[in-house]
mmCIF file of C-alpha atoms in Angstrom:
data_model
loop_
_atom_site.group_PDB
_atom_site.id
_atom_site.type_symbol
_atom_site.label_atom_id
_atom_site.label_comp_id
_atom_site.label_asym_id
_atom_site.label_seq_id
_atom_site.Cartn_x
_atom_site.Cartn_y
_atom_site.Cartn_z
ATOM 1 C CA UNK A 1 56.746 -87.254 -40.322
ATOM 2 C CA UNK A 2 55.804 -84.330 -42.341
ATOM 3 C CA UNK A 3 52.866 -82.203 -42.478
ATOM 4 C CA UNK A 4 51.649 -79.299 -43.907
ATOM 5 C CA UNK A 5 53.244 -75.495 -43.014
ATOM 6 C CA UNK A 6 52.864 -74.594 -39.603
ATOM 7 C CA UNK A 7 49.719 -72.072 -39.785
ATOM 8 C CA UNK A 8 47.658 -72.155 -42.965
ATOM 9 C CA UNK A 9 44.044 -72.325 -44.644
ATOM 10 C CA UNK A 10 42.867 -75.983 -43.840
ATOM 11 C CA UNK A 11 43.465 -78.081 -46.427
ATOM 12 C CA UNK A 12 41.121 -80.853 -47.127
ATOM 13 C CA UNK A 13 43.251 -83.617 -47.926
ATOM 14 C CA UNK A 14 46.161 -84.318 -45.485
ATOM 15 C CA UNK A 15 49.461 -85.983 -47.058
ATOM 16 C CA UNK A 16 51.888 -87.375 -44.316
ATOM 17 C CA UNK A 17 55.174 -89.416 -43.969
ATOM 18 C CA UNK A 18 54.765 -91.500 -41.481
ATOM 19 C CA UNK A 19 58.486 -92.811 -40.727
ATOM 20 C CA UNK A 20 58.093 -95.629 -38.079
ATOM 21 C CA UNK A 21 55.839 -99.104 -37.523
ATOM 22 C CA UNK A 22 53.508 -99.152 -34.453
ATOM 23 C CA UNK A 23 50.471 -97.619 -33.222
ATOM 24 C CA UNK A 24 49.337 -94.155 -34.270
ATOM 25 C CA UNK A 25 46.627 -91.879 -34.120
ATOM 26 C CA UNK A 26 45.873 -88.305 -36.366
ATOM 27 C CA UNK A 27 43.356 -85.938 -34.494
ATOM 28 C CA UNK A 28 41.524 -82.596 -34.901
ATOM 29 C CA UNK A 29 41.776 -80.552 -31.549
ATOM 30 C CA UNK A 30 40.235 -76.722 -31.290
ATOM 31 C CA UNK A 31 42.747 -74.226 -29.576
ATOM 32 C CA UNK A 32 41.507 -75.004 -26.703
ATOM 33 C CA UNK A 33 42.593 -78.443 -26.919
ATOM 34 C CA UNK A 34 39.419 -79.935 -27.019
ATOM 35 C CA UNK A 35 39.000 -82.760 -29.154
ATOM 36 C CA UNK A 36 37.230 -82.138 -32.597
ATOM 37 C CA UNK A 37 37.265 -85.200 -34.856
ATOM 38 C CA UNK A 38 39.293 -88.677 -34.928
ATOM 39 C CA UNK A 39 40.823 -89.019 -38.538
ATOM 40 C CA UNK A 40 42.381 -92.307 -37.826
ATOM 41 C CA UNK A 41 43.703 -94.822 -35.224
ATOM 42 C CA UNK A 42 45.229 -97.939 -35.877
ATOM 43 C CA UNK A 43 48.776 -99.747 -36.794
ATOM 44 C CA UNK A 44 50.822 -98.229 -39.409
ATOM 45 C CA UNK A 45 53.745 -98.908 -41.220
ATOM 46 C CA UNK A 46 56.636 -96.328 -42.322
ATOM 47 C CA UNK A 47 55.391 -94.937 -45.881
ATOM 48 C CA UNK A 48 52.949 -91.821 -47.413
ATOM 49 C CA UNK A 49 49.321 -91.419 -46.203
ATOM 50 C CA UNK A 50 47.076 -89.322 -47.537
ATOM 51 C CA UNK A 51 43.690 -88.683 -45.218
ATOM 52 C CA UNK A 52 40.640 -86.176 -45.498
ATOM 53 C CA UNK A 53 38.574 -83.875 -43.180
ATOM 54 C CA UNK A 54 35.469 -82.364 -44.189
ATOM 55 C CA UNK A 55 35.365 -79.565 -41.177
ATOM 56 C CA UNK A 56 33.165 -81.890 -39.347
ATOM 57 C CA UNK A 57 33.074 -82.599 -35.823
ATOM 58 C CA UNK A 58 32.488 -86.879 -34.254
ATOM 59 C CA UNK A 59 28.769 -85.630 -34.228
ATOM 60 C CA UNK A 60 28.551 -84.621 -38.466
ATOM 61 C CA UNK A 61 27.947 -81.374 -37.220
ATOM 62 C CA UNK A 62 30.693 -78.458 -39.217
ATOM 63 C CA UNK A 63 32.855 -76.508 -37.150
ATOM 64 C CA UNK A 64 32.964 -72.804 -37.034
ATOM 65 C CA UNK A 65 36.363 -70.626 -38.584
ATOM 66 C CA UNK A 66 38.965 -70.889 -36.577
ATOM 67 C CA UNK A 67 42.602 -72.172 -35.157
ATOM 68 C CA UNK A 68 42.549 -75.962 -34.972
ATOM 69 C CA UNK A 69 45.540 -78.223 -34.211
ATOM 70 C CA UNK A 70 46.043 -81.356 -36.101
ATOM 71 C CA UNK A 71 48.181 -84.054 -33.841
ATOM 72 C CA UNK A 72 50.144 -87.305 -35.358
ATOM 73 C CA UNK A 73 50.761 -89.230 -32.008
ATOM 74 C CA UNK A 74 52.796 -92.117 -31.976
ATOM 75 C CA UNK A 75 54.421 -94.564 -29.557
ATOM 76 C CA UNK A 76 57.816 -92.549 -30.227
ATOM 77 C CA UNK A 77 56.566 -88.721 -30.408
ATOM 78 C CA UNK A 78 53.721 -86.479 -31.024
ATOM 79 C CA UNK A 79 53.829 -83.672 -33.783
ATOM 80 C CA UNK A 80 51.142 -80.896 -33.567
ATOM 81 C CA UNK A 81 50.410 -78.666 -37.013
ATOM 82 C CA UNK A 82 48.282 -75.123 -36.458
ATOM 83 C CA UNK A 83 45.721 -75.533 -38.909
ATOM 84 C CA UNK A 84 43.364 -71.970 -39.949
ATOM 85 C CA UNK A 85 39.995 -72.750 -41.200
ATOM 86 C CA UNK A 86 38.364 -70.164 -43.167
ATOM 87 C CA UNK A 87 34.988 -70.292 -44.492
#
């Protein structure tokens, strides 16, 4: 899996390499670890993805600047990227 560097400005559009078959999930998270906004769930299969946040939270509503955590959990491991959001 690959993602993008550790601490950076939020990019919109998320590229990753997702190296295994099975269930998987990408999420948003605030530092706090609360949960911010479900990019995708589902069954994947080992190849590139490309996905897209638009700083909005489940409810539509944007999120304020900050330190958010994106995590790619699978049924193998979880890999968490530091994410800054500047507005």
């Amino acid at each position: 899996m690959e993602f993008p560097p550790n601490i950076s400005k939020c990019p919109e559009n998320y590229e990753t390499i997702y190296d295994e078959y099975g269930e998987f999930s990408l999420h948003i998270y605030d530092i706090r670890g609360n949960l911010v906004k479900k990019l995708k769930t589902g069954r994947g299969s080992p190849g590139s993805y490309k996905l897209a946040w638009n700083s909005k939270d489940e409810s539509g509503k944007k999120v304020t600047s900050g330190v958010y955590i994106c995590q790619l959990k699978t049924s193998q491991k979880v890999h968490n990227s530091r994410m800054l959001l500047l507005k």
